[in-house]
Short mmCIF file of C-alpha atoms and ligand atoms in Angstrom, two decimals:
data_model
loop_
_atom_site.label_atom_id
_atom_site.label_comp_id
_atom_site.label_asym_id
_atom_site.label_seq_id
_atom_site.Cartn_x
_atom_site.Cartn_y
_atom_site.Cartn_z
CA MET A 1 26.16 48.48 -43.60
CA ARG A 2 27.78 47.79 -40.22
CA TRP A 3 25.77 45.37 -38.01
CA SER A 4 25.67 46.94 -34.61
CA LYS A 5 25.13 44.66 -31.65
CA LEU A 6 21.97 46.63 -30.90
CA MET A 7 20.37 45.30 -34.06
CA LEU A 8 20.76 41.73 -32.72
CA ILE A 9 18.27 42.27 -29.91
CA PRO A 10 15.07 42.51 -32.03
CA LEU A 11 16.36 39.66 -34.24
CA LEU A 12 16.85 37.35 -31.22
CA GLY A 13 13.45 38.42 -29.96
CA ILE A 14 11.80 37.34 -33.23
CA LEU A 15 13.73 34.03 -33.26
CA PHE A 16 12.84 33.35 -29.62
CA LEU A 17 9.16 34.08 -30.15
CA SER A 18 9.18 31.84 -33.23
CA GLY A 19 10.46 29.07 -30.92
CA MET A 20 13.60 28.67 -32.99
CA VAL A 21 15.83 29.51 -30.01
CA GLY A 22 15.44 29.25 -26.30
CA VAL A 23 14.35 26.31 -24.18
CA SER A 24 11.52 24.26 -25.68
CA HIS A 25 8.84 23.55 -23.04
CA SER A 26 6.40 20.85 -24.20
CA ALA A 27 3.31 20.68 -21.97
CA PRO A 28 3.89 18.54 -18.81
CA ILE A 29 2.38 15.04 -18.71
CA THR A 30 -0.01 14.68 -15.76
CA LEU A 31 -0.63 11.26 -14.16
CA LYS A 32 -3.70 10.55 -11.95
CA LEU A 33 -2.87 8.68 -8.74
CA ALA A 34 -5.68 7.06 -6.69
CA HIS A 35 -5.78 5.61 -3.18
CA VAL A 36 -8.61 4.87 -0.73
CA VAL A 37 -7.24 6.16 2.56
CA SER A 38 -7.42 9.55 4.29
CA THR A 39 -5.05 12.44 3.61
CA SER A 40 -3.45 11.88 7.05
CA ALA A 41 -2.62 8.23 6.23
CA PRO A 42 0.88 7.12 5.14
CA TYR A 43 -0.13 6.24 1.55
CA HIS A 44 -1.08 9.89 1.06
CA ILE A 45 2.09 11.17 2.74
CA GLY A 46 4.09 8.87 0.48
CA ALA A 47 2.15 9.95 -2.63
CA GLN A 48 2.90 13.60 -1.88
CA GLU A 49 6.61 12.77 -1.61
CA LEU A 50 6.39 10.80 -4.87
CA ALA A 51 4.82 13.80 -6.64
CA ARG A 52 7.55 16.10 -5.30
CA LEU A 53 10.37 13.78 -6.39
CA VAL A 54 8.89 13.13 -9.86
CA ASP A 55 8.47 16.86 -10.49
CA LEU A 56 12.07 17.45 -9.38
CA LYS A 57 13.60 14.61 -11.40
CA THR A 58 11.75 15.53 -14.61
CA LYS A 59 12.13 19.31 -14.18
CA GLY A 60 8.36 19.67 -14.23
CA GLY A 61 7.91 17.44 -17.26
CA LEU A 62 5.92 14.84 -15.32
CA LYS A 63 3.27 15.80 -12.75
CA ILE A 64 1.23 13.62 -10.39
CA GLU A 65 -2.31 14.56 -9.33
CA ILE A 66 -3.41 12.71 -6.17
CA TYR A 67 -7.06 11.61 -5.71
CA PRO A 68 -7.33 10.44 -2.05
CA GLY A 69 -10.04 8.76 0.00
CA GLY A 70 -11.59 6.58 -2.67
CA GLN A 71 -12.55 9.48 -4.98
CA LEU A 72 -11.73 7.37 -8.07
CA GLY A 73 -12.79 3.99 -6.64
CA LYS A 74 -14.47 3.07 -3.33
CA GLY A 75 -12.14 0.18 -2.63
CA GLU A 76 -8.68 -0.89 -3.68
CA ARG A 77 -9.98 -3.57 -6.05
CA GLU A 78 -12.05 -0.95 -7.90
CA CYS A 79 -9.00 1.34 -8.15
CA ILE A 80 -6.90 -1.46 -9.63
CA GLU A 81 -9.69 -2.22 -12.15
CA GLY A 82 -9.65 1.48 -13.11
CA LEU A 83 -5.88 1.29 -13.55
CA GLN A 84 -6.23 -1.74 -15.82
CA ILE A 85 -8.69 0.03 -18.16
CA GLY A 86 -6.65 3.23 -18.06
CA THR A 87 -9.05 5.63 -16.28
CA ILE A 88 -6.49 5.75 -13.46
CA ASP A 89 -2.73 5.95 -14.11
CA LEU A 90 -1.23 5.12 -10.69
CA VAL A 91 -2.59 3.39 -7.57
CA VAL A 92 -1.21 3.00 -4.06
CA THR A 93 -2.86 -0.07 -2.54
CA SER A 94 -2.28 -2.80 0.01
CA THR A 95 -1.48 -6.17 -1.58
CA GLY A 96 -4.82 -7.43 -0.15
CA PRO A 97 -6.91 -7.40 -3.34
CA VAL A 98 -3.93 -7.71 -5.74
CA GLY A 99 -3.94 -11.49 -5.44
CA GLY A 100 -7.27 -11.41 -7.25
CA PHE A 101 -5.43 -10.05 -10.31
CA VAL A 102 -2.11 -11.91 -9.96
CA PRO A 103 -2.57 -14.99 -7.71
CA GLN A 104 1.09 -15.44 -6.81
CA MET A 105 1.02 -12.04 -5.03
CA LEU A 106 -1.16 -13.75 -2.40
CA VAL A 107 2.01 -15.38 -0.98
CA VAL A 108 2.93 -12.18 0.89
CA ASP A 109 -0.41 -12.26 2.73
CA LEU A 110 0.31 -15.55 4.53
CA PRO A 111 -0.05 -15.16 8.31
CA PHE A 112 3.24 -14.68 10.20
CA LEU A 113 5.30 -15.01 6.99
CA PHE A 114 7.42 -11.95 7.85
CA ARG A 115 9.31 -11.79 11.17
CA ASP A 116 9.92 -8.04 11.47
CA ASN A 117 10.61 -4.88 9.46
CA ALA A 118 14.21 -5.85 8.71
CA HIS A 119 13.00 -9.15 7.25
CA VAL A 120 10.33 -7.32 5.23
CA ASP A 121 12.84 -4.91 3.68
CA LYS A 122 15.33 -7.70 2.85
CA VAL A 123 12.68 -9.75 1.04
CA LEU A 124 10.64 -7.03 -0.71
CA ASP A 125 13.63 -4.90 -1.76
CA GLY A 126 15.53 -7.97 -2.98
CA PRO A 127 15.17 -10.47 -5.85
CA ILE A 128 11.98 -12.04 -4.41
CA GLY A 129 10.24 -8.65 -4.34
CA GLU A 130 11.58 -7.86 -7.82
CA ASP A 131 10.11 -11.09 -9.20
CA LEU A 132 6.73 -10.36 -7.62
CA LEU A 133 6.69 -6.85 -9.13
CA LYS A 134 7.53 -8.30 -12.57
CA ALA A 135 4.70 -10.87 -12.25
CA LEU A 136 2.16 -8.00 -12.20
CA SER A 137 2.84 -7.48 -15.91
CA LYS A 138 0.57 -10.49 -16.64
CA ALA A 139 -2.37 -8.28 -15.61
CA GLY A 140 -1.24 -5.22 -17.61
CA ILE A 141 0.12 -3.67 -14.41
CA LYS A 142 3.58 -2.14 -13.95
CA GLY A 143 4.74 -2.81 -10.38
CA ILE A 144 6.90 0.19 -9.52
CA ALA A 145 7.71 -0.40 -5.87
CA PHE A 146 6.69 -2.09 -2.63
CA TRP A 147 5.44 0.47 -0.14
CA GLU A 148 4.12 -0.40 3.30
CA ASN A 149 0.76 -0.87 5.03
CA GLY A 150 2.21 -2.67 8.06
CA PHE A 151 1.60 -5.49 10.54
CA ARG A 152 -2.15 -6.02 10.90
CA ASN A 153 -3.91 -6.08 14.29
CA LEU A 154 -7.41 -7.08 15.32
CA THR A 155 -10.14 -4.72 16.58
CA ASN A 156 -13.67 -5.67 17.69
CA ASN A 157 -16.64 -4.63 19.80
CA LYS A 158 -17.46 -7.92 21.51
CA ARG A 159 -14.59 -8.87 23.79
CA PRO A 160 -10.89 -8.53 24.57
CA VAL A 161 -8.78 -10.96 22.49
CA ASN A 162 -5.93 -12.61 24.41
CA LYS A 163 -5.77 -16.02 22.73
CA PRO A 164 -6.94 -17.62 19.44
CA GLU A 165 -10.07 -19.08 21.09
CA ASP A 166 -11.28 -15.51 21.79
CA VAL A 167 -11.68 -14.96 18.02
CA LYS A 168 -14.26 -17.77 17.69
CA GLY A 169 -17.60 -16.53 16.37
CA LEU A 170 -16.50 -12.95 15.70
CA LYS A 171 -17.99 -11.50 12.48
CA LEU A 172 -14.84 -9.91 11.07
CA ARG A 173 -14.42 -7.77 7.96
CA THR A 174 -11.42 -8.86 5.95
CA MET A 175 -9.95 -7.52 2.74
CA GLU A 176 -11.04 -9.28 -0.46
CA ASN A 177 -8.24 -11.76 0.09
CA GLU A 178 -8.79 -15.52 0.21
CA VAL A 179 -5.68 -16.20 2.34
CA HIS A 180 -6.82 -13.78 5.06
CA MET A 181 -10.35 -15.25 4.94
CA ASP A 182 -8.98 -18.78 5.24
CA ALA A 183 -6.81 -17.82 8.21
CA PHE A 184 -9.76 -16.31 10.10
CA ARG A 185 -11.98 -19.30 9.27
CA THR A 186 -9.23 -21.51 10.71
CA LEU A 187 -9.50 -19.45 13.92
CA GLY A 188 -13.26 -20.01 13.99
CA ALA A 189 -14.22 -16.45 13.04
CA ASP A 190 -16.80 -15.55 10.39
CA PRO A 191 -14.85 -13.51 7.75
CA THR A 192 -16.74 -10.99 5.56
CA PRO A 193 -14.81 -9.48 2.62
CA MET A 194 -15.64 -5.77 2.19
CA THR A 195 -14.09 -2.77 0.45
CA TRP A 196 -12.40 -0.34 2.80
CA GLY A 197 -14.84 2.52 2.12
CA GLU A 198 -17.74 0.56 3.72
CA VAL A 199 -15.98 -0.65 6.88
CA TYR A 200 -16.48 2.28 9.29
CA THR A 201 -20.27 2.39 8.71
CA ALA A 202 -20.58 -1.41 8.92
CA LEU A 203 -18.83 -1.33 12.31
CA GLN A 204 -20.96 1.61 13.45
CA GLN A 205 -24.17 -0.22 12.51
CA GLY A 206 -23.01 -3.50 14.08
CA VAL A 207 -23.22 -5.35 10.74
CA ILE A 208 -19.75 -6.69 11.60
CA ASP A 209 -18.08 -7.03 15.00
CA GLY A 210 -14.56 -6.07 14.00
CA GLN A 211 -11.85 -5.64 11.41
CA GLU A 212 -8.07 -5.94 11.17
CA ASN A 213 -5.54 -3.37 10.02
CA PRO A 214 -2.19 -1.80 10.94
CA ILE A 215 -2.09 0.80 13.73
CA ASN A 216 -1.71 3.67 11.25
CA ILE A 217 -4.97 2.77 9.48
CA ILE A 218 -6.85 2.19 12.76
CA ARG A 219 -5.67 5.62 13.96
CA THR A 220 -6.10 7.70 10.79
CA HIS A 221 -9.58 6.27 10.09
CA LYS A 222 -10.86 6.71 13.68
CA ILE A 223 -11.70 3.00 14.12
CA TYR A 224 -11.47 3.73 17.86
CA GLU A 225 -14.84 5.49 17.49
CA VAL A 226 -16.57 2.24 16.44
CA ASN A 227 -14.41 -0.53 17.97
CA LYS A 228 -13.41 -0.73 21.64
CA HIS A 229 -10.96 -3.65 21.72
CA LEU A 230 -7.55 -3.72 20.00
CA ALA A 231 -5.47 -6.93 20.10
CA LEU A 232 -1.87 -6.47 18.90
CA THR A 233 -1.81 -9.81 17.06
CA GLY A 234 0.45 -8.68 14.16
CA HIS A 235 -1.02 -11.71 12.38
CA VAL A 236 -0.11 -10.62 8.81
CA TYR A 237 2.45 -8.17 7.45
CA SER A 238 0.57 -6.21 4.77
CA PRO A 239 2.83 -4.79 2.06
CA ALA A 240 1.55 -1.95 -0.09
CA LEU A 241 2.28 -1.42 -3.78
CA LEU A 242 2.77 1.55 -6.11
CA LEU A 243 1.22 0.35 -9.38
CA MET A 244 0.88 1.91 -12.85
CA ASN A 245 -1.05 1.11 -16.00
CA GLU A 246 1.67 -0.69 -17.96
CA LYS A 247 0.72 0.73 -21.39
CA LYS A 248 0.88 4.25 -19.99
CA PHE A 249 4.24 3.52 -18.34
CA ASN A 250 5.65 2.18 -21.62
CA SER A 251 4.40 5.30 -23.45
CA LEU A 252 6.69 7.51 -21.34
CA SER A 253 10.22 8.43 -22.46
CA PRO A 254 13.05 6.27 -21.01
CA GLU A 255 14.10 9.31 -18.93
CA PHE A 256 10.62 9.71 -17.43
CA GLN A 257 10.34 5.94 -16.81
CA LYS A 258 13.67 6.00 -14.95
CA ALA A 259 12.60 9.07 -12.94
CA LEU A 260 9.31 7.41 -11.96
CA ILE A 261 10.97 4.16 -10.83
CA GLU A 262 13.64 6.03 -8.84
CA ALA A 263 11.07 8.36 -7.24
CA GLY A 264 8.75 5.42 -6.47
CA ARG A 265 11.53 3.59 -4.62
CA GLU A 266 12.76 6.65 -2.75
CA ALA A 267 9.18 7.47 -1.73
CA ALA A 268 8.83 3.85 -0.53
CA LYS A 269 11.62 4.36 1.99
CA TYR A 270 10.09 7.70 3.05
CA GLU A 271 6.60 6.17 3.50
CA ARG A 272 7.86 3.13 5.42
CA LYS A 273 9.91 5.40 7.71
CA PHE A 274 6.83 7.58 8.35
CA ILE A 275 4.83 4.50 9.45
CA ARG A 276 7.58 3.07 11.64
CA ASP A 277 8.49 6.42 13.25
CA ASN A 278 4.86 7.15 14.16
CA GLU A 279 3.59 3.70 15.23
CA ALA A 280 4.29 4.08 18.97
CA ARG A 281 2.78 7.58 19.09
CA MET A 282 -0.35 6.41 17.24
CA LEU A 283 -0.78 3.43 19.60
CA GLU A 284 -0.60 5.75 22.63
CA GLU A 285 -3.19 7.99 20.99
CA LEU A 286 -5.50 4.99 20.46
CA LYS A 287 -5.21 4.18 24.17
CA GLY A 288 -5.96 7.85 24.88
CA PHE A 289 -9.12 7.54 22.79
CA GLY A 290 -10.23 4.69 25.09
CA MET A 291 -9.28 1.57 23.12
CA GLN A 292 -8.65 -1.41 25.42
CA VAL A 293 -5.36 -2.87 24.13
CA THR A 294 -4.28 -6.51 24.66
CA TYR A 295 -0.90 -8.10 23.88
CA PRO A 296 -1.66 -11.72 22.93
CA ASP A 297 1.09 -14.35 22.63
CA LYS A 298 1.78 -14.25 18.85
CA LYS A 299 3.18 -17.79 18.95
CA LEU A 300 -0.28 -19.12 19.85
CA PHE A 301 -1.82 -17.35 16.84
CA GLN A 302 1.01 -18.51 14.58
CA LYS A 303 0.38 -22.13 15.67
CA ALA A 304 -3.40 -21.76 15.28
CA THR A 305 -3.07 -20.42 11.70
CA GLU A 306 -0.60 -23.10 10.55
CA PRO A 307 -3.29 -25.05 8.62
CA THR A 308 -3.61 -22.04 6.27
CA TYR A 309 0.13 -22.27 5.70
CA LYS A 310 -0.07 -25.94 4.83
CA LYS A 311 -3.07 -25.37 2.56
CA TYR A 312 -1.33 -22.66 0.48
CA GLU A 313 2.14 -24.20 0.49
CA SER A 314 1.15 -26.34 -2.51
CA ARG A 315 -0.35 -23.25 -4.21
CA PHE A 316 2.70 -20.96 -3.91
CA GLY A 317 5.39 -23.62 -3.83
CA LYS A 318 7.17 -24.63 -0.66
CA ASP A 319 10.50 -23.43 -2.11
CA LEU A 320 9.30 -19.81 -2.47
CA ILE A 321 7.89 -19.80 1.06
CA ASP A 322 11.10 -21.39 2.41
CA LYS A 323 13.14 -18.77 0.50
CA ILE A 324 11.13 -15.94 2.09
CA VAL A 325 11.20 -17.44 5.59
CA GLY A 326 14.89 -18.31 5.18
CA THR A 327 15.92 -14.77 4.12
CA LYS A 328 18.19 -13.43 6.87
O1 EAX B 1 -4.71 -0.31 2.30
O2 EAX B 1 -8.61 -2.49 3.05
C1 EAX B 1 -7.77 -2.50 3.99
O3 EAX B 1 -7.97 -3.02 5.10
C2 EAX B 1 -6.42 -1.88 3.73
O4 EAX B 1 -5.51 -2.29 4.71
C3 EAX B 1 -6.54 -0.37 3.81
O5 EAX B 1 -7.46 0.02 2.86
C4 EAX B 1 -5.19 0.27 3.49
#
């Protein structure tokens, strides 16, 4: 009996349907990513780019579902706790609360440690940043990449701030970060640690007088509606982090792990660029919304917060701080 080519078609059909030929498509793995900021904020913009890149690099094998605005945890500390127990897979967070899980991460929150964006990128994308990411493993956390929150500035409802003395007596919300709290105590303020999700209402009700955050957070969370004065102190550079539950990361194939790391670092550049490209526009918009902006002499604030430096030098090691400050 002569096999005609035509007879092959139903045979291939049966083989294909039986899964013996054709491309095998196992179900995609979906990772839950949490952050606490609005969908207009840079963390969200960066997370969307991360999801796009991961999907591309894994040909749809790995998907990221983004849960914005504190849906999976009111504050960043709660999100990191969820990541540790595995209810959340990925978190984008400022380094603020991370020092509570891995104390040496607090070093990056020292006032005036970073000179400018170029200095930030050199340190955080180099061996010092790599070591800090690796240190997160002690807390069951995989540090994928340093993203950006930005240089923090001071807002309040009481008075314009032009010099350190103007901060005396202000009831200021800080992140749950002992270095920030110490710096503001040194300035004579009354620091109150609070998760991000409660800050707007606390300002609205006058429970606190002010808070401090980068321009992009002040703008995208409408802080201008509840705080009149903005002082461009730039008192701390606040890195952000893309974190993952380490067990979950290790359970992925080497190809997916590589794709996630690559995508996380490419999205870092994208997110930082978004912040830096939009900072001037956002500041003008804040002025348009009626914020009274002052430009204090940063050197005076740097001098006034030096005691915090001295206090933590012994904690983090003078050599690490000198290495960061000395990075050109
Ligand atoms: O990470 O809590 C804060 O002030 C953070 O800067 C904000 O949530 C973005």
